[in-house]
mmCIF file of C-alpha atoms and ligand atoms in Angstrom:
data_model
loop_
_atom_site.group_PDB
_atom_site.id
_atom_site.type_symbol
_atom_site.label_atom_id
_atom_site.label_comp_id
_atom_site.label_asym_id
_atom_site.label_seq_id
_atom_site.Cartn_x
_atom_site.Cartn_y
_atom_site.Cartn_z
ATOM 1 C CA MET P 23 64.357 41.358 136.088
ATOM 2 C CA ASN P 24 62.378 40.124 139.076
ATOM 3 C CA LEU P 25 63.010 42.849 141.656
ATOM 4 C CA LYS P 26 62.910 42.193 145.385
ATOM 5 C CA THR P 27 61.938 44.733 148.018
ATOM 6 C CA ASN P 28 64.173 45.935 150.867
ATOM 7 C CA ARG P 29 67.138 46.024 148.509
ATOM 8 C CA ILE P 30 69.075 48.779 146.786
ATOM 9 C CA TYR P 31 70.058 47.935 143.220
ATOM 10 C CA ILE P 32 73.418 49.156 142.014
ATOM 11 C CA ALA P 33 72.181 50.251 138.643
ATOM 12 C CA ASP P 34 71.564 53.181 136.378
ATOM 13 C CA VAL P 35 68.237 54.797 137.157
ATOM 14 C CA PHE P 36 66.843 54.133 133.664
ATOM 15 C CA ASP P 37 67.667 50.401 133.653
ATOM 16 C CA PHE P 38 66.245 50.099 137.162
ATOM 17 C CA LEU P 39 63.011 51.905 136.291
ATOM 18 C CA GLU P 40 62.534 49.746 133.180
ATOM 19 C CA SER P 41 62.624 46.687 135.455
ATOM 20 C CA LEU P 42 60.218 47.986 138.083
ATOM 21 C CA PRO P 43 56.587 46.876 137.678
ATOM 22 C CA ASN P 44 53.873 49.492 137.143
ATOM 23 C CA ASN P 45 51.485 50.499 139.978
ATOM 24 C CA ALA P 46 53.804 49.128 142.658
ATOM 25 C CA ILE P 47 54.922 52.105 144.758
ATOM 26 C CA ASP P 48 53.064 53.844 147.617
ATOM 27 C CA LEU P 49 55.509 56.690 148.160
ATOM 28 C CA ALA P 50 58.469 57.985 146.148
ATOM 29 C CA ILE P 51 61.088 60.255 147.732
ATOM 30 C CA ILE P 52 63.449 61.349 145.009
ATOM 31 C CA ASP P 53 66.635 63.307 145.588
ATOM 32 C CA PRO P 54 68.136 63.481 142.086
ATOM 33 C CA PRO P 55 71.126 65.398 140.684
ATOM 34 C CA TYR P 56 70.620 69.206 140.781
ATOM 35 C CA ASN P 57 73.274 70.062 138.130
ATOM 36 C CA LEU P 58 75.260 72.051 140.706
ATOM 37 C CA LYS P 59 78.439 70.208 139.764
ATOM 38 C CA ILE P 60 79.152 68.973 143.305
ATOM 39 C CA ALA P 61 80.322 65.611 141.843
ATOM 40 C CA THR P 62 80.731 63.962 138.437
ATOM 41 C CA TRP P 63 77.205 62.562 138.690
ATOM 42 C CA ASP P 64 75.902 66.099 139.247
ATOM 43 C CA SER P 65 77.664 67.604 136.217
ATOM 44 C CA PHE P 66 75.782 67.883 132.947
ATOM 45 C CA LYS P 67 77.069 69.485 129.756
ATOM 46 C CA ASN P 68 74.400 72.140 129.951
ATOM 47 C CA GLN P 69 70.934 72.834 131.375
ATOM 48 C CA SER P 70 69.263 71.242 128.377
ATOM 49 C CA GLU P 71 71.066 67.904 128.928
ATOM 50 C CA PHE P 72 70.173 68.087 132.627
ATOM 51 C CA LEU P 73 66.508 68.692 131.837
ATOM 52 C CA ASP P 74 66.389 65.833 129.305
ATOM 53 C CA PHE P 75 67.772 63.526 132.003
ATOM 54 C CA THR P 76 65.303 64.858 134.605
ATOM 55 C CA TYR P 77 62.265 64.643 132.333
ATOM 56 C CA LYS P 78 63.241 61.104 131.313
ATOM 57 C CA TRP P 79 63.386 59.667 134.837
ATOM 58 C CA ILE P 80 60.191 61.498 135.831
ATOM 59 C CA SER P 81 58.242 60.122 132.876
ATOM 60 C CA LEU P 82 59.544 56.594 133.520
ATOM 61 C CA MET P 83 58.835 56.817 137.260
ATOM 62 C CA LEU P 84 55.232 58.052 137.261
ATOM 63 C CA PRO P 85 53.657 54.812 135.910
ATOM 64 C CA LYS P 86 55.377 52.889 138.738
ATOM 65 C CA LEU P 87 53.294 54.703 141.352
ATOM 66 C CA LYS P 88 49.951 53.389 142.630
ATOM 67 C CA GLN P 89 46.832 55.452 142.007
ATOM 68 C CA ASN P 90 46.784 56.592 145.671
ATOM 69 C CA ALA P 91 50.571 57.196 145.882
ATOM 70 C CA SER P 92 52.459 60.366 146.761
ATOM 71 C CA PHE P 93 55.826 61.643 145.595
ATOM 72 C CA TYR P 94 58.391 64.202 146.709
ATOM 73 C CA ILE P 95 61.103 65.635 144.438
ATOM 74 C CA PHE P 96 64.064 67.657 145.728
ATOM 75 C CA ASN P 97 65.892 70.330 143.774
ATOM 76 C CA THR P 98 66.998 73.946 143.664
ATOM 77 C CA PRO P 99 64.083 76.445 143.669
ATOM 78 C CA TYR P 100 64.862 77.334 140.032
ATOM 79 C CA ASN P 101 64.901 73.713 138.823
ATOM 80 C CA ALA P 102 61.869 72.864 140.964
ATOM 81 C CA ALA P 103 59.896 75.575 139.159
ATOM 82 C CA ILE P 104 60.862 74.027 135.801
ATOM 83 C CA ILE P 105 59.989 70.524 137.033
ATOM 84 C CA LEU P 106 56.624 71.799 138.279
ATOM 85 C CA ASN P 107 55.980 73.170 134.799
ATOM 86 C CA TYR P 108 56.907 69.794 133.248
ATOM 87 C CA LEU P 109 54.556 67.976 135.644
ATOM 88 C CA LEU P 110 51.652 69.970 134.161
ATOM 89 C CA ASN P 111 51.839 67.438 131.299
ATOM 90 C CA PHE P 112 50.753 64.606 133.599
ATOM 91 C CA ASN P 113 47.642 63.685 135.493
ATOM 92 C CA VAL P 114 49.142 64.372 138.927
ATOM 93 C CA ASN P 115 48.091 66.661 141.760
ATOM 94 C CA PHE P 116 50.264 69.434 143.139
ATOM 95 C CA GLN P 117 50.111 69.663 146.945
ATOM 96 C CA ASN P 118 52.999 71.795 148.210
ATOM 97 C CA PHE P 119 56.118 73.656 147.109
ATOM 98 C CA ILE P 120 58.054 73.014 150.304
ATOM 99 C CA CYS P 121 60.901 75.321 151.238
ATOM 100 C CA TRP P 122 63.704 73.645 153.159
ATOM 101 C CA TYR P 123 65.237 76.580 155.020
ATOM 102 C CA LYS P 124 68.848 75.673 155.791
ATOM 103 C CA LYS P 125 69.689 78.148 158.527
ATOM 104 C CA ASP P 126 73.237 76.810 158.639
ATOM 105 C CA GLY P 127 73.700 76.901 154.844
ATOM 106 C CA LEU P 128 76.917 78.440 153.558
ATOM 107 C CA SER P 129 76.611 80.890 150.705
ATOM 108 C CA TYR P 130 78.401 84.212 150.424
ATOM 109 C CA SER P 131 76.940 86.170 147.552
ATOM 110 C CA LYS P 132 77.226 89.963 147.700
ATOM 111 C CA LYS P 133 75.569 90.397 144.327
ATOM 112 C CA ARG P 134 72.181 88.982 145.281
ATOM 113 C CA PHE P 135 70.425 87.571 148.332
ATOM 114 C CA ASN P 136 72.152 84.542 149.798
ATOM 115 C CA SER P 137 70.623 81.281 148.837
ATOM 116 C CA ASN P 138 69.630 79.379 151.989
ATOM 117 C CA GLN P 139 66.952 77.043 150.709
ATOM 118 C CA GLU P 140 66.280 73.934 148.701
ATOM 119 C CA SER P 141 62.868 73.066 147.337
ATOM 120 C CA ILE P 142 60.765 69.942 147.638
ATOM 121 C CA LEU P 143 57.796 69.390 145.353
ATOM 122 C CA PHE P 144 55.052 67.345 146.992
ATOM 123 C CA TYR P 145 52.501 65.686 144.692
ATOM 124 C CA THR P 146 49.855 63.007 144.930
ATOM 125 C CA MET P 147 48.608 60.841 142.079
ATOM 126 C CA ASP P 148 44.965 61.270 143.113
ATOM 127 C CA SER P 149 43.408 64.545 144.220
ATOM 128 C CA LYS P 150 41.521 63.042 147.196
ATOM 129 C CA ASN P 151 42.458 59.423 147.777
ATOM 130 C CA TYR P 152 45.941 59.495 149.313
ATOM 131 C CA THR P 153 47.632 59.057 152.697
ATOM 132 C CA PHE P 154 48.368 62.173 154.713
ATOM 133 C CA ASN P 155 48.937 61.585 158.430
ATOM 134 C CA ALA P 156 48.915 65.216 159.553
ATOM 135 C CA GLU P 157 48.762 64.243 163.234
ATOM 136 C CA SER P 158 52.006 62.291 163.028
ATOM 137 C CA VAL P 159 54.066 65.259 161.836
ATOM 138 C CA ARG P 160 53.040 68.073 164.174
ATOM 139 C CA ILE P 161 55.911 70.362 165.172
ATOM 140 C CA PRO P 162 56.470 72.359 168.395
ATOM 141 C CA TYR P 163 54.732 75.740 168.737
ATOM 142 C CA GLN P 164 57.208 78.609 168.592
ATOM 143 C CA SER P 165 55.854 80.983 171.181
ATOM 144 C CA THR P 166 56.234 78.814 174.264
ATOM 145 C CA GLN P 167 55.098 81.527 176.725
ATOM 146 C CA ARG P 168 51.833 82.197 174.924
ATOM 147 C CA ILE P 169 51.192 78.487 174.499
ATOM 148 C CA ALA P 170 51.852 77.795 178.196
ATOM 149 C CA HIS P 171 49.296 80.457 179.048
ATOM 150 C CA ALA P 172 46.804 79.101 176.497
ATOM 151 C CA GLN P 173 47.194 75.571 177.846
ATOM 152 C CA GLU P 174 45.783 76.732 181.179
ATOM 153 C CA LYS P 175 43.032 79.093 180.128
ATOM 154 C CA GLY P 176 42.673 78.678 176.390
ATOM 155 C CA ILE P 177 42.554 81.573 173.917
ATOM 156 C CA LEU P 178 39.252 83.068 172.801
ATOM 157 C CA LYS P 179 38.992 82.675 169.000
ATOM 158 C CA ASN P 180 35.799 83.478 167.084
ATOM 159 C CA GLY P 181 33.747 83.086 170.257
ATOM 160 C CA LYS P 182 35.268 79.664 171.061
ATOM 161 C CA ARG P 183 38.002 78.766 173.514
ATOM 162 C CA TRP P 184 41.022 77.296 171.711
ATOM 163 C CA PHE P 185 43.492 75.054 173.541
ATOM 164 C CA PRO P 186 46.845 74.207 171.961
ATOM 165 C CA ASN P 187 47.449 70.634 170.817
ATOM 166 C CA LYS P 188 49.876 68.872 173.165
ATOM 167 C CA ASN P 189 51.745 67.468 170.146
ATOM 168 C CA GLY P 190 52.354 70.912 168.646
ATOM 169 C CA LYS P 191 51.071 72.705 165.560
ATOM 170 C CA LEU P 192 50.239 71.313 162.139
ATOM 171 C CA CYS P 193 53.359 71.220 159.983
ATOM 172 C CA PRO P 194 53.709 74.190 157.591
ATOM 173 C CA ASP P 195 55.407 74.104 154.170
ATOM 174 C CA VAL P 196 58.578 75.873 155.323
ATOM 175 C CA TRP P 197 60.885 73.370 157.001
ATOM 176 C CA GLU P 198 63.691 74.749 159.118
ATOM 177 C CA ILE P 199 65.959 71.734 159.450
ATOM 178 C CA THR P 200 69.722 71.665 160.026
ATOM 179 C CA SER P 201 71.598 70.003 157.192
ATOM 180 C CA GLN P 202 73.038 66.564 157.923
ATOM 181 C CA ARG P 203 76.683 67.711 157.625
ATOM 182 C CA HIS P 204 76.136 70.300 160.362
ATOM 183 C CA LYS P 205 74.420 67.747 162.552
ATOM 184 C CA SER P 206 77.379 65.402 162.289
ATOM 185 C CA LYS P 207 79.992 67.873 163.603
ATOM 186 C CA ILE P 208 82.808 66.464 165.745
ATOM 187 C CA ASN P 209 84.184 68.916 168.365
ATOM 188 C CA GLY P 210 82.347 71.714 166.558
ATOM 189 C CA LYS P 211 84.036 70.903 163.217
ATOM 190 C CA VAL P 212 82.233 69.759 160.102
ATOM 191 C CA VAL P 213 83.681 66.393 159.035
ATOM 192 C CA LYS P 214 83.687 65.214 155.433
ATOM 193 C CA PRO P 215 80.535 63.102 155.101
ATOM 194 C CA PRO P 216 80.538 59.730 153.275
ATOM 195 C CA HIS P 217 78.269 61.332 150.637
ATOM 196 C CA PRO P 218 78.252 65.025 149.587
ATOM 197 C CA SER P 219 74.510 65.594 149.968
ATOM 198 C CA ILE P 220 72.951 63.357 152.600
ATOM 199 C CA LYS P 221 69.465 64.549 153.441
ATOM 200 C CA PRO P 222 68.607 65.066 157.115
ATOM 201 C CA ARG P 223 67.037 62.009 158.754
ATOM 202 C CA GLU P 224 64.432 64.243 160.436
ATOM 203 C CA MET P 225 63.216 65.539 157.084
ATOM 204 C CA ILE P 226 62.878 62.089 155.515
ATOM 205 C CA GLU P 227 61.078 60.879 158.645
ATOM 206 C CA ARG P 228 58.553 63.675 158.242
ATOM 207 C CA MET P 229 57.802 62.720 154.627
ATOM 208 C CA ILE P 230 57.515 59.004 155.342
ATOM 209 C CA LYS P 231 55.356 59.445 158.446
ATOM 210 C CA ALA P 232 53.057 61.908 156.680
ATOM 211 C CA SER P 233 52.686 60.132 153.355
ATOM 212 C CA SER P 234 52.767 56.408 154.086
ATOM 213 C CA ASN P 235 51.659 53.744 156.517
ATOM 214 C CA GLU P 236 53.452 50.718 157.938
ATOM 215 C CA GLY P 237 54.003 48.040 155.297
ATOM 216 C CA ASP P 238 53.875 50.549 152.403
ATOM 217 C CA LEU P 239 56.559 50.422 149.710
ATOM 218 C CA VAL P 240 58.851 53.472 149.459
ATOM 219 C CA LEU P 241 60.801 54.159 146.259
ATOM 220 C CA ASP P 242 64.324 55.540 146.749
ATOM 221 C CA LEU P 243 65.774 56.366 143.308
ATOM 222 C CA PHE P 244 69.218 58.016 143.499
ATOM 223 C CA SER P 245 69.655 56.479 146.986
ATOM 224 C CA GLY P 246 73.049 58.059 147.761
ATOM 225 C CA SER P 247 73.834 57.042 151.341
ATOM 226 C CA GLY P 248 70.465 55.282 151.440
ATOM 227 C CA MET P 249 68.997 57.644 154.053
ATOM 228 C CA THR P 250 65.450 57.297 152.677
ATOM 229 C CA SER P 251 65.660 53.497 152.723
ATOM 230 C CA LEU P 252 67.194 53.464 156.212
ATOM 231 C CA VAL P 253 64.385 55.636 157.585
ATOM 232 C CA ALA P 254 61.735 53.605 155.737
ATOM 233 C CA ARG P 255 63.138 50.432 157.316
ATOM 234 C CA ASP P 256 63.224 52.024 160.800
ATOM 235 C CA LEU P 257 59.594 53.118 160.425
ATOM 236 C CA GLY P 258 58.332 49.676 159.385
ATOM 237 C CA ARG P 259 57.934 50.470 155.687
ATOM 238 C CA ASP P 260 59.383 48.430 152.805
ATOM 239 C CA PHE P 261 61.745 50.104 150.360
ATOM 240 C CA ILE P 262 63.346 49.598 146.995
ATOM 241 C CA GLY P 263 65.861 51.835 145.303
ATOM 242 C CA CYS P 264 68.834 52.276 143.036
ATOM 243 C CA GLU P 265 72.192 53.976 143.197
ATOM 244 C CA ILE P 266 74.953 54.009 140.629
ATOM 245 C CA ASN P 267 77.829 54.239 143.120
ATOM 246 C CA ALA P 268 77.868 51.322 145.594
ATOM 247 C CA ASP P 269 80.518 53.004 147.780
ATOM 248 C CA TYR P 270 78.051 55.647 148.944
ATOM 249 C CA LEU P 271 75.529 53.243 150.464
ATOM 250 C CA ASP P 272 75.257 52.588 154.183
ATOM 251 C CA SER P 273 76.749 49.151 154.854
ATOM 252 C CA SER P 274 73.655 47.933 156.709
ATOM 253 C CA LEU P 275 71.565 47.991 153.504
ATOM 254 C CA SER P 276 71.163 44.908 151.303
ATOM 255 C CA VAL P 277 72.674 45.743 147.976
ATOM 256 C CA VAL P 278 72.146 43.926 144.682
ATOM 257 C CA LYS P 279 74.503 44.468 141.757
ATOM 258 C CA GLY P 280 73.109 45.165 138.287
ATOM 259 C CA SER P 281 70.830 42.408 137.043
ATOM 260 C CA GLU P 282 71.241 39.954 139.956
ATOM 261 C CA THR P 283 68.021 39.389 141.884
HETATM 262 C C1 LIG F 182 71.529 63.986 145.613
HETATM 263 S S1 LIG F 182 72.276 62.440 145.754
HETATM 264 C C2 LIG F 182 71.173 61.543 146.821
HETATM 265 C C3 LIG F 182 71.529 61.656 148.271
HETATM 266 C C4 LIG F 182 70.601 60.893 149.188
HETATM 267 N N1 LIG F 182 69.291 61.483 149.223
HETATM 268 C C5 LIG F 182 71.119 60.811 150.604
HETATM 269 O O1 LIG F 182 70.450 61.306 151.539
HETATM 270 O O2 LIG F 182 72.197 60.241 150.795
HETATM 271 C C6 LIG F 182 72.005 61.747 144.177
HETATM 272 C C7 LIG F 182 72.601 60.365 143.968
HETATM 273 O O3 LIG F 182 72.224 59.918 142.672
HETATM 274 C C8 LIG F 182 73.214 59.048 142.181
HETATM 275 N N2 LIG F 182 73.051 59.009 140.710
HETATM 276 C C9 LIG F 182 73.348 59.994 139.821
HETATM 277 N N3 LIG F 182 73.031 59.627 138.578
HETATM 278 C C10 LIG F 182 72.506 58.377 138.657
HETATM 279 C C11 LIG F 182 71.977 57.477 137.705
HETATM 280 N N4 LIG F 182 71.950 57.781 136.387
HETATM 281 N N5 LIG F 182 71.503 56.294 138.142
HETATM 282 C C12 LIG F 182 71.533 55.966 139.462
HETATM 283 N N6 LIG F 182 72.031 56.790 140.421
HETATM 284 C C13 LIG F 182 72.521 57.984 140.020
HETATM 285 C C14 LIG F 182 74.519 59.673 142.641
HETATM 286 O O4 LIG F 182 75.575 58.718 142.720
HETATM 287 C C15 LIG F 182 74.116 60.278 144.007
HETATM 288 O O5 LIG F 182 74.518 59.430 145.056
#
């Protein structure tokens, strides 16, 4: 199959990956099934079947990435720890275990602490030669009063006067971002989204801005609504991806069925 960029292929992830050329991708943002049984596609017979599936797409995906590429993988903290362990088998470089803190998350356990996070593993193929635009993903300082004071007079640190950066602080590895379903409330009510687990635009923007440059090719396996591809397009990056269920995809994306090109 001769794949074209800026398209989402309606295909099974394994068929799609078989067709993708090696060393083609600059950045992969992968939001796969978590085995939380939120839909048929997220329901595996058992953890072992889920891990076989996960290990298979990971091992097929890695050769598709360029030597200076980066990749992000979403999952539950528990599964992310297992995936991290699996990635020890490959020549890849761990960068961050990002915690997505979902302040608005709903979980009512009284038998353990409530689960309010998802995890994102951030890796690069090379240990030194990769894109990381730290300046483009600064976030606002929290203590506005102290910062306002420091902006005028600076703060004495190790004998030097420090002035806050007008674009905010460097982005840490805990991301407090409202989930997309809570952002899309109508009259204060959560409405059923077109896809059960759309990732927040703001979060995808952060990954793409930090780990790619204009014109780079972003891989969007398990596209879902196509949020990663939509953001890539808006930020002047190319994208290519696959999704098994065409009904989920945003209608503005170019979709290609199965083996058409
Ligand atoms: C967690 S969702 C991705 C959501 C997406 N990040 C978004 O923001 O909309 C995972 C997606 O993978 C798709 N999927 C599951 N198994 C697949 C497979 N074997 N091949 C291709 N897509 C698959 C599901 O239909 C689902 O839409």
